PDB file of C-alpha atoms in Angstrom:
ATOM      1  CA  MET U 241       0.000   0.000   0.000  1.00  0.00           C
ATOM      2  CA  SER U 242       1.256   3.482  -0.831  1.00  0.00           C
ATOM      3  CA  ILE U 243       2.059   6.095   1.805  1.00  0.00           C
ATOM      4  CA  ASN U 244      -1.247   7.730   0.895  1.00  0.00           C
ATOM      5  CA  PRO U 245      -3.764   4.935   0.277  1.00  0.00           C
ATOM      6  CA  PHE U 246      -6.298   7.505  -0.967  1.00  0.00           C
ATOM      7  CA  ASP U 247      -4.046   8.630  -3.823  1.00  0.00           C
ATOM      8  CA  LEU U 248      -5.631   8.193  -7.259  1.00  0.00           C
ATOM      9  CA  SER U 249      -2.871   9.799  -9.313  1.00  0.00           C
ATOM     10  CA  GLU U 250      -3.235   9.044 -13.040  1.00  0.00           C
ATOM     11  CA  ARG U 251      -6.072   6.584 -12.482  1.00  0.00           C
ATOM     12  CA  VAL U 252      -8.841   6.921 -15.041  1.00  0.00           C
ATOM     13  CA  ALA U 253     -12.388   6.808 -13.696  1.00  0.00           C
ATOM     14  CA  VAL U 254     -15.473   6.412 -15.892  1.00  0.00           C
ATOM     15  CA  ILE U 255     -18.594   7.927 -14.318  1.00  0.00           C
ATOM     16  CA  THR U 256     -21.965   7.255 -15.940  1.00  0.00           C
ATOM     17  CA  GLY U 257     -24.658   9.882 -15.603  1.00  0.00           C
ATOM     18  CA  GLY U 258     -21.676  12.119 -15.068  1.00  0.00           C
ATOM     19  CA  ALA U 259     -23.282  15.441 -15.964  1.00  0.00           C
ATOM     20  CA  GLY U 260     -25.916  15.086 -13.252  1.00  0.00           C
ATOM     21  CA  LEU U 261     -26.076  16.348  -9.687  1.00  0.00           C
ATOM     22  CA  LEU U 262     -23.996  13.648  -7.993  1.00  0.00           C
ATOM     23  CA  GLY U 263     -21.977  12.707 -11.075  1.00  0.00           C
ATOM     24  CA  LEU U 264     -20.012  15.943 -10.945  1.00  0.00           C
ATOM     25  CA  SER U 265     -19.538  15.595  -7.200  1.00  0.00           C
ATOM     26  CA  HIS U 266     -18.080  12.109  -7.664  1.00  0.00           C
ATOM     27  CA  ALA U 267     -15.822  13.478 -10.389  1.00  0.00           C
ATOM     28  CA  ARG U 268     -14.618  16.271  -8.114  1.00  0.00           C
ATOM     29  CA  ALA U 269     -13.630  13.804  -5.391  1.00  0.00           C
ATOM     30  CA  ILE U 270     -11.651  11.703  -7.870  1.00  0.00           C
ATOM     31  CA  HIS U 271     -10.023  14.750  -9.443  1.00  0.00           C
ATOM     32  CA  CYS U 272      -8.930  16.153  -6.069  1.00  0.00           C
ATOM     33  CA  ALA U 273      -7.159  12.854  -5.332  1.00  0.00           C
ATOM     34  CA  GLY U 274      -5.215  13.051  -8.599  1.00  0.00           C
ATOM     35  CA  GLY U 275      -7.487  10.875 -10.700  1.00  0.00           C
ATOM     36  CA  ILE U 276      -8.802  11.535 -14.202  1.00  0.00           C
ATOM     37  CA  PRO U 277     -12.614  11.472 -14.318  1.00  0.00           C
ATOM     38  CA  VAL U 278     -14.288  10.825 -17.660  1.00  0.00           C
ATOM     39  CA  LEU U 279     -17.997  11.548 -17.643  1.00  0.00           C
ATOM     40  CA  LEU U 280     -20.489   9.609 -19.754  1.00  0.00           C
ATOM     41  CA  ASP U 281     -23.953  11.038 -20.249  1.00  0.00           C
ATOM     42  CA  VAL U 282     -26.717  10.767 -22.813  1.00  0.00           C
ATOM     43  CA  ILE U 283     -26.915  14.565 -22.813  1.00  0.00           C
ATOM     44  CA  THR U 284     -23.655  16.474 -22.655  1.00  0.00           C
ATOM     45  CA  PRO U 285     -23.886  20.140 -21.660  1.00  0.00           C
ATOM     46  CA  PRO U 286     -21.330  22.506 -23.207  1.00  0.00           C
ATOM     47  CA  VAL U 287     -17.855  21.806 -21.846  1.00  0.00           C
ATOM     48  CA  GLU U 288     -17.626  25.389 -20.591  1.00  0.00           C
ATOM     49  CA  ARG U 289     -20.719  24.926 -18.431  1.00  0.00           C
ATOM     50  CA  LEU U 290     -19.474  21.616 -17.070  1.00  0.00           C
ATOM     51  CA  ARG U 291     -16.092  23.155 -16.303  1.00  0.00           C
ATOM     52  CA  GLU U 292     -17.783  26.012 -14.470  1.00  0.00           C
ATOM     53  CA  ARG U 293     -19.910  23.635 -12.409  1.00  0.00           C
ATOM     54  CA  ALA U 294     -17.054  21.238 -11.675  1.00  0.00           C
ATOM     55  CA  GLY U 295     -14.335  23.788 -11.035  1.00  0.00           C
ATOM     56  CA  PHE U 296     -11.717  22.027 -13.156  1.00  0.00           C
ATOM     57  CA  GLU U 297     -11.012  20.853 -16.708  1.00  0.00           C
ATOM     58  CA  ILE U 298     -13.318  17.980 -17.483  1.00  0.00           C
ATOM     59  CA  GLN U 299     -13.896  15.391 -20.183  1.00  0.00           C
ATOM     60  CA  CYS U 300     -17.426  14.317 -21.076  1.00  0.00           C
ATOM     61  CA  LEU U 301     -18.465  11.844 -23.761  1.00  0.00           C
ATOM     62  CA  ARG U 302     -21.963  11.513 -25.156  1.00  0.00           C
ATOM     63  CA  CYS U 303     -23.033   7.917 -24.601  1.00  0.00           C
ATOM     64  CA  ASP U 304     -26.350   6.115 -24.250  1.00  0.00           C
ATOM     65  CA  ILE U 305     -25.378   3.350 -21.834  1.00  0.00           C
ATOM     66  CA  THR U 306     -28.388   1.262 -22.832  1.00  0.00           C
ATOM     67  CA  GLN U 307     -26.707   0.749 -26.233  1.00  0.00           C
ATOM     68  CA  GLU U 308     -23.771  -1.655 -26.021  1.00  0.00           C
ATOM     69  CA  GLU U 309     -22.092  -0.386 -29.189  1.00  0.00           C
ATOM     70  CA  GLN U 310     -22.025   3.144 -27.794  1.00  0.00           C
ATOM     71  CA  VAL U 311     -20.461   1.857 -24.578  1.00  0.00           C
ATOM     72  CA  LYS U 312     -17.828   0.001 -26.605  1.00  0.00           C
ATOM     73  CA  ASP U 313     -17.147   3.156 -28.618  1.00  0.00           C
ATOM     74  CA  ALA U 314     -16.659   5.077 -25.363  1.00  0.00           C
ATOM     75  CA  LEU U 315     -14.186   2.423 -24.190  1.00  0.00           C
ATOM     76  CA  SER U 316     -12.193   2.744 -27.409  1.00  0.00           C
ATOM     77  CA  SER U 317     -12.162   6.531 -27.173  1.00  0.00           C
ATOM     78  CA  ILE U 318     -10.956   6.508 -23.561  1.00  0.00           C
ATOM     79  CA  LEU U 319      -8.245   3.938 -24.273  1.00  0.00           C
ATOM     80  CA  ARG U 320      -6.988   5.962 -27.231  1.00  0.00           C
ATOM     81  CA  ARG U 321      -6.712   9.077 -25.094  1.00  0.00           C
ATOM     82  CA  HIS U 322      -5.619   7.668 -21.743  1.00  0.00           C
ATOM     83  CA  GLY U 323      -4.467   4.101 -22.409  1.00  0.00           C
ATOM     84  CA  ARG U 324      -6.196   2.643 -19.370  1.00  0.00           C
ATOM     85  CA  ILE U 325      -9.332   2.417 -17.251  1.00  0.00           C
ATOM     86  CA  ASP U 326      -9.063   1.894 -13.512  1.00  0.00           C
ATOM     87  CA  ILE U 327     -12.459   2.773 -12.053  1.00  0.00           C
ATOM     88  CA  LEU U 328     -16.087   2.516 -13.108  1.00  0.00           C
ATOM     89  CA  VAL U 329     -18.795   4.379 -11.207  1.00  0.00           C
ATOM     90  CA  ASN U 330     -22.254   3.188 -12.265  1.00  0.00           C
ATOM     91  CA  ASN U 331     -24.100   6.356 -11.315  1.00  0.00           C
ATOM     92  CA  ALA U 332     -26.653   6.784 -14.129  1.00  0.00           C
ATOM     93  CA  ALA U 333     -30.312   6.320 -13.267  1.00  0.00           C
ATOM     94  CA  ASN U 334     -33.710   7.678 -14.084  1.00  0.00           C
ATOM     95  CA  ASN U 335     -35.526   9.216 -11.151  1.00  0.00           C
ATOM     96  CA  PRO U 336     -39.201   8.770 -12.079  1.00  0.00           C
ATOM     97  CA  LYS U 337     -41.388  11.645 -10.990  1.00  0.00           C
ATOM     98  CA  VAL U 338     -44.692  11.576  -9.161  1.00  0.00           C
ATOM     99  CA  GLU U 339     -46.314  13.581 -11.958  1.00  0.00           C
ATOM    100  CA  ASP U 340     -45.777  13.315 -15.691  1.00  0.00           C
ATOM    101  CA  ALA U 341     -45.368  16.258 -18.066  1.00  0.00           C
ATOM    102  CA  ASN U 342     -49.130  16.739 -18.186  1.00  0.00           C
ATOM    103  CA  GLY U 343     -49.420  17.008 -14.425  1.00  0.00           C
ATOM    104  CA  LEU U 344     -51.073  13.603 -14.108  1.00  0.00           C
ATOM    105  CA  ASN U 345     -50.387  11.256 -11.233  1.00  0.00           C
ATOM    106  CA  ASN U 346     -49.103   8.074 -12.830  1.00  0.00           C
ATOM    107  CA  SER U 347     -46.870   7.123  -9.943  1.00  0.00           C
ATOM    108  CA  ARG U 348     -49.098   4.526  -8.288  1.00  0.00           C
ATOM    109  CA  LEU U 349     -48.394   0.859  -8.919  1.00  0.00           C
ATOM    110  CA  GLU U 350     -51.794   0.349 -10.553  1.00  0.00           C
ATOM    111  CA  THR U 351     -51.207   3.088 -13.152  1.00  0.00           C
ATOM    112  CA  PHE U 352     -47.420   3.322 -13.449  1.00  0.00           C
ATOM    113  CA  PRO U 353     -46.715   3.201 -17.213  1.00  0.00           C
ATOM    114  CA  LEU U 354     -45.011   0.049 -18.414  1.00  0.00           C
ATOM    115  CA  SER U 355     -42.981   2.198 -20.813  1.00  0.00           C
ATOM    116  CA  GLN U 356     -41.572   4.171 -17.864  1.00  0.00           C
ATOM    117  CA  TRP U 357     -40.756   0.950 -15.998  1.00  0.00           C
ATOM    118  CA  GLN U 358     -38.879  -0.374 -19.035  1.00  0.00           C
ATOM    119  CA  ALA U 359     -36.988   2.894 -19.488  1.00  0.00           C
ATOM    120  CA  ASP U 360     -35.973   3.003 -15.818  1.00  0.00           C
ATOM    121  CA  ILE U 361     -34.784  -0.610 -15.852  1.00  0.00           C
ATOM    122  CA  ALA U 362     -32.911  -0.014 -19.115  1.00  0.00           C
ATOM    123  CA  VAL U 363     -30.870   2.881 -17.718  1.00  0.00           C
ATOM    124  CA  GLY U 364     -30.456   1.861 -14.094  1.00  0.00           C
ATOM    125  CA  LEU U 365     -29.886  -1.882 -14.444  1.00  0.00           C
ATOM    126  CA  THR U 366     -29.219  -2.795 -18.068  1.00  0.00           C
ATOM    127  CA  GLY U 367     -26.941   0.214 -18.458  1.00  0.00           C
ATOM    128  CA  ALA U 368     -25.004  -0.753 -15.335  1.00  0.00           C
ATOM    129  CA  LEU U 369     -24.699  -4.316 -16.630  1.00  0.00           C
ATOM    130  CA  LEU U 370     -23.404  -3.206 -20.037  1.00  0.00           C
ATOM    131  CA  CYS U 371     -20.893  -0.769 -18.568  1.00  0.00           C
ATOM    132  CA  SER U 372     -19.716  -3.371 -16.075  1.00  0.00           C
ATOM    133  CA  ARG U 373     -19.323  -5.905 -18.859  1.00  0.00           C
ATOM    134  CA  VAL U 374     -17.415  -3.590 -21.199  1.00  0.00           C
ATOM    135  CA  PHE U 375     -15.289  -1.543 -18.790  1.00  0.00           C
ATOM    136  CA  GLY U 376     -15.029  -4.293 -16.176  1.00  0.00           C
ATOM    137  CA  ALA U 377     -13.687  -6.774 -18.710  1.00  0.00           C
ATOM    138  CA  GLU U 378     -10.971  -4.285 -19.643  1.00  0.00           C
ATOM    139  CA  MET U 379      -9.990  -3.859 -15.997  1.00  0.00           C
ATOM    140  CA  ALA U 380      -9.998  -7.639 -15.526  1.00  0.00           C
ATOM    141  CA  ARG U 381      -7.722  -7.956 -18.555  1.00  0.00           C
ATOM    142  CA  ARG U 382      -5.266  -5.561 -16.898  1.00  0.00           C
ATOM    143  CA  GLY U 383      -5.542  -7.366 -13.557  1.00  0.00           C
ATOM    144  CA  LYS U 384      -6.844  -4.520 -11.400  1.00  0.00           C
ATOM    145  CA  GLY U 385      -9.857  -2.262 -11.121  1.00  0.00           C
ATOM    146  CA  VAL U 386     -12.732  -0.950  -9.061  1.00  0.00           C
ATOM    147  CA  ILE U 387     -16.467  -0.833  -9.730  1.00  0.00           C
ATOM    148  CA  VAL U 388     -18.700   1.336  -7.548  1.00  0.00           C
ATOM    149  CA  ASN U 389     -22.443   0.971  -8.002  1.00  0.00           C
ATOM    150  CA  ILE U 390     -24.523   3.888  -6.753  1.00  0.00           C
ATOM    151  CA  ALA U 391     -27.571   2.344  -5.108  1.00  0.00           C
ATOM    152  CA  SER U 392     -29.748   4.180  -2.558  1.00  0.00           C
ATOM    153  CA  ASP U 393     -31.144   4.046   0.944  1.00  0.00           C
ATOM    154  CA  LEU U 394     -34.266   2.860  -0.905  1.00  0.00           C
ATOM    155  CA  ALA U 395     -32.337  -0.288  -1.799  1.00  0.00           C
ATOM    156  CA  LEU U 396     -32.349  -1.069   1.921  1.00  0.00           C
ATOM    157  CA  ILE U 397     -35.756   0.200   3.019  1.00  0.00           C
ATOM    158  CA  ALA U 398     -39.093   0.735   1.320  1.00  0.00           C
ATOM    159  CA  PRO U 399     -40.121   4.264   0.376  1.00  0.00           C
ATOM    160  CA  ASP U 400     -42.152   5.939   3.087  1.00  0.00           C
ATOM    161  CA  GLN U 401     -45.040   7.034   0.910  1.00  0.00           C
ATOM    162  CA  ARG U 402     -46.327   9.338   3.654  1.00  0.00           C
ATOM    163  CA  LEU U 403     -43.608  11.771   2.533  1.00  0.00           C
ATOM    164  CA  TYR U 404     -45.570  12.490  -0.636  1.00  0.00           C
ATOM    165  CA  ALA U 405     -49.080  12.578   0.837  1.00  0.00           C
ATOM    166  CA  VAL U 406     -51.415  15.379  -0.264  1.00  0.00           C
ATOM    167  CA  ASP U 407     -54.197  16.503   2.036  1.00  0.00           C
ATOM    168  CA  GLY U 408     -57.703  15.856   0.766  1.00  0.00           C
ATOM    169  CA  VAL U 409     -56.710  13.300  -1.881  1.00  0.00           C
ATOM    170  CA  PRO U 410     -58.259   9.795  -1.639  1.00  0.00           C
ATOM    171  CA  ILE U 411     -55.845   7.064  -0.600  1.00  0.00           C
ATOM    172  CA  ASP U 412     -56.043   5.301  -3.969  1.00  0.00           C
ATOM    173  CA  ALA U 413     -55.068   8.532  -5.738  1.00  0.00           C
ATOM    174  CA  GLN U 414     -52.254   9.659  -3.446  1.00  0.00           C
ATOM    175  CA  PRO U 415     -48.904  10.267  -5.179  1.00  0.00           C
ATOM    176  CA  VAL U 416     -46.129   7.800  -4.340  1.00  0.00           C
ATOM    177  CA  LYS U 417     -42.490   7.108  -5.118  1.00  0.00           C
ATOM    178  CA  PRO U 418     -42.683   4.852  -8.207  1.00  0.00           C
ATOM    179  CA  VAL U 419     -41.838   1.166  -7.914  1.00  0.00           C
ATOM    180  CA  SER U 420     -39.060   1.181 -10.526  1.00  0.00           C
ATOM    181  CA  TYR U 421     -36.648   3.253  -8.428  1.00  0.00           C
ATOM    182  CA  SER U 422     -36.622   0.787  -5.525  1.00  0.00           C
ATOM    183  CA  VAL U 423     -36.314  -2.194  -7.858  1.00  0.00           C
ATOM    184  CA  VAL U 424     -33.402  -0.674  -9.809  1.00  0.00           C
ATOM    185  CA  LYS U 425     -31.467   0.337  -6.715  1.00  0.00           C
ATOM    186  CA  THR U 426     -32.011  -3.016  -5.008  1.00  0.00           C
ATOM    187  CA  GLY U 427     -30.938  -4.769  -8.196  1.00  0.00           C
ATOM    188  CA  LEU U 428     -27.654  -2.853  -8.166  1.00  0.00           C
ATOM    189  CA  ILE U 429     -26.777  -4.469  -4.840  1.00  0.00           C
ATOM    190  CA  GLY U 430     -27.319  -7.883  -6.415  1.00  0.00           C
ATOM    191  CA  LEU U 431     -25.159  -6.880  -9.382  1.00  0.00           C
ATOM    192  CA  THR U 432     -22.461  -5.694  -6.979  1.00  0.00           C
ATOM    193  CA  ARG U 433     -22.278  -9.039  -5.213  1.00  0.00           C
ATOM    194  CA  TYR U 434     -22.218 -10.896  -8.509  1.00  0.00           C
ATOM    195  CA  LEU U 435     -19.364  -8.790  -9.904  1.00  0.00           C
ATOM    196  CA  ALA U 436     -17.389  -8.954  -6.657  1.00  0.00           C
ATOM    197  CA  THR U 437     -17.196 -12.737  -6.840  1.00  0.00           C
ATOM    198  CA  TYR U 438     -17.032 -13.014 -10.629  1.00  0.00           C
ATOM    199  CA  TRP U 439     -13.813 -11.041 -11.091  1.00  0.00           C
ATOM    200  CA  ALA U 440     -12.201 -11.413  -7.651  1.00  0.00           C
ATOM    201  CA  GLU U 441      -9.350 -13.545  -9.008  1.00  0.00           C
ATOM    202  CA  ARG U 442      -8.755 -10.955 -11.746  1.00  0.00           C
ATOM    203  CA  GLY U 443      -8.170  -8.119  -9.298  1.00  0.00           C
ATOM    204  CA  VAL U 444     -11.463  -6.272  -9.830  1.00  0.00           C
ATOM    205  CA  ARG U 445     -13.340  -5.174  -6.708  1.00  0.00           C
ATOM    206  CA  ALA U 446     -17.003  -4.155  -6.667  1.00  0.00           C
ATOM    207  CA  ASN U 447     -18.899  -2.349  -3.915  1.00  0.00           C
ATOM    208  CA  ALA U 448     -22.188  -0.489  -3.611  1.00  0.00           C
ATOM    209  CA  LEU U 449     -22.761   2.935  -2.108  1.00  0.00           C
ATOM    210  CA  CYS U 450     -26.240   3.609  -0.724  1.00  0.00           C
ATOM    211  CA  PRO U 451     -26.647   7.381  -0.363  1.00  0.00           C
ATOM    212  CA  GLY U 452     -29.636   9.067   1.158  1.00  0.00           C
ATOM    213  CA  GLY U 453     -31.511  11.870  -0.521  1.00  0.00           C
ATOM    214  CA  VAL U 454     -29.787  15.124  -1.439  1.00  0.00           C
ATOM    215  CA  GLU U 455     -31.348  18.491  -0.712  1.00  0.00           C
ATOM    216  CA  ASN U 456     -31.903  20.152  -4.066  1.00  0.00           C
ATOM    217  CA  GLY U 457     -34.742  22.646  -4.044  1.00  0.00           C
ATOM    218  CA  GLN U 458     -37.461  20.418  -2.617  1.00  0.00           C
ATOM    219  CA  ASP U 459     -40.428  22.211  -1.058  1.00  0.00           C
ATOM    220  CA  ALA U 460     -40.345  23.092   2.637  1.00  0.00           C
ATOM    221  CA  GLU U 461     -43.059  20.617   3.665  1.00  0.00           C
ATOM    222  CA  PHE U 462     -41.230  17.690   2.073  1.00  0.00           C
ATOM    223  CA  LEU U 463     -37.972  18.736   3.763  1.00  0.00           C
ATOM    224  CA  ARG U 464     -39.741  18.942   7.113  1.00  0.00           C
ATOM    225  CA  ARG U 465     -41.297  15.514   6.702  1.00  0.00           C
ATOM    226  CA  ILE U 466     -38.126  13.751   5.644  1.00  0.00           C
ATOM    227  CA  ALA U 467     -36.025  15.439   8.337  1.00  0.00           C
ATOM    228  CA  GLU U 468     -38.289  13.806  10.920  1.00  0.00           C
ATOM    229  CA  ARG U 469     -37.359  10.404   9.506  1.00  0.00           C
ATOM    230  CA  ILE U 470     -33.579  10.925   9.534  1.00  0.00           C
ATOM    231  CA  PRO U 471     -31.683  10.711  12.843  1.00  0.00           C
ATOM    232  CA  LEU U 472     -29.324  13.505  11.758  1.00  0.00           C
ATOM    233  CA  GLY U 473     -32.371  15.639  11.054  1.00  0.00           C
ATOM    234  CA  ARG U 474     -31.711  16.680   7.454  1.00  0.00           C
ATOM    235  CA  MET U 475     -31.009  15.537   3.917  1.00  0.00           C
ATOM    236  CA  ALA U 476     -27.445  15.387   2.596  1.00  0.00           C
ATOM    237  CA  THR U 477     -25.636  18.113   0.720  1.00  0.00           C
ATOM    238  CA  ARG U 478     -24.373  17.164  -2.724  1.00  0.00           C
ATOM    239  CA  ASP U 479     -20.725  16.957  -1.595  1.00  0.00           C
ATOM    240  CA  GLU U 480     -21.168  14.785   1.508  1.00  0.00           C
ATOM    241  CA  TYR U 481     -20.544  11.562  -0.402  1.00  0.00           C
ATOM    242  CA  GLN U 482     -17.132  12.569  -1.711  1.00  0.00           C
ATOM    243  CA  GLY U 483     -15.221  10.982   1.161  1.00  0.00           C
ATOM    244  CA  ALA U 484     -17.009   7.684   0.664  1.00  0.00           C
ATOM    245  CA  MET U 485     -16.417   7.832  -3.088  1.00  0.00           C
ATOM    246  CA  LEU U 486     -12.705   8.420  -2.585  1.00  0.00           C
ATOM    247  CA  PHE U 487     -12.517   5.561  -0.080  1.00  0.00           C
ATOM    248  CA  LEU U 488     -14.291   3.093  -2.360  1.00  0.00           C
ATOM    249  CA  CYS U 489     -12.281   4.037  -5.464  1.00  0.00           C
ATOM    250  CA  SER U 490      -8.867   3.992  -3.799  1.00  0.00           C
ATOM    251  CA  ASP U 491      -6.518   1.449  -2.230  1.00  0.00           C
ATOM    252  CA  ALA U 492      -7.835   2.561   1.159  1.00  0.00           C
ATOM    253  CA  SER U 493     -10.592  -0.021   0.589  1.00  0.00           C
ATOM    254  CA  SER U 494      -8.277  -2.649  -0.921  1.00  0.00           C
ATOM    255  CA  TYR U 495      -9.711  -5.490   1.195  1.00  0.00           C
ATOM    256  CA  MET U 496     -13.320  -4.493   0.603  1.00  0.00           C
ATOM    257  CA  THR U 497     -15.449  -6.103  -2.081  1.00  0.00           C
ATOM    258  CA  GLY U 498     -19.059  -7.162  -2.360  1.00  0.00           C
ATOM    259  CA  ALA U 499     -19.944  -4.724   0.417  1.00  0.00           C
ATOM    260  CA  VAL U 500     -22.800  -2.267   0.791  1.00  0.00           C
ATOM    261  CA  LEU U 501     -21.887   1.084   2.331  1.00  0.00           C
ATOM    262  CA  SER U 502     -24.897   2.996   3.653  1.00  0.00           C
ATOM    263  CA  ILE U 503     -24.543   6.760   4.141  1.00  0.00           C
ATOM    264  CA  ASP U 504     -28.026   8.105   4.750  1.00  0.00           C
ATOM    265  CA  GLY U 505     -27.913  10.151   7.931  1.00  0.00           C
ATOM    266  CA  GLY U 506     -29.151   7.090   9.790  1.00  0.00           C
ATOM    267  CA  ARG U 507     -32.468   6.899   7.964  1.00  0.00           C
ATOM    268  CA  SER U 508     -32.286   3.155   7.296  1.00  0.00           C
ATOM    269  CA  THR U 509     -31.501   2.558  10.994  1.00  0.00           C
ATOM    270  CA  TRP U 510     -35.080   3.444  11.967  1.00  0.00           C
TER     271      TRP U 510
END
């Protein structure tokens, strides 16, 4: 182990869903430890805007991770530029909303659109599988690598649907957190355990991070309700997972694989 086990100097980290809220935060943690984050996203904002949000020079490739050929093209592009891949962070996911674009409540199990379910599974699970297969195989070929799957506290507990309750609405019409999110995030834990044992002899470790919710402009009533359900009394800030990300990606966690790290302010303890 090096003098600084958290050092990621020259290590190349692929982060899916990289242009999103937590994707950039993960990238910042890796960058500050000397690593080279490469963001993959189906929509790539202008590099100038990403650089402004991230605070450093950043590389972002347009890639639909549900399409294996696009993932393979991203691998080829990264290898041409950097010659290696050391870390994969499966961060991309849909976050299905309570209301659709027309303001209709389609969140309940009885009315949740099958097309939305399929889209959520495609990004959150199939995309993670394809990226793990393509980038993980390259790391296994080199004999060392790390996969971090971003799950959720809702992979460990069921959604508390009382958080979304609206006064005066009948129980069978109340908005809820859609089923696909819980299923995707729970599935990522299963994928983590599979990968951890599958490539253990090839030097590839796989762990899951289960973050709690991040405060990001939610209404005051929702924030009050969820704070009551979290022992620390609040949601996370967007940068409070950086330490965990650095730990999981670095040699500091060299004897850790197949594990599930929960950082949710204690919510899943209750």
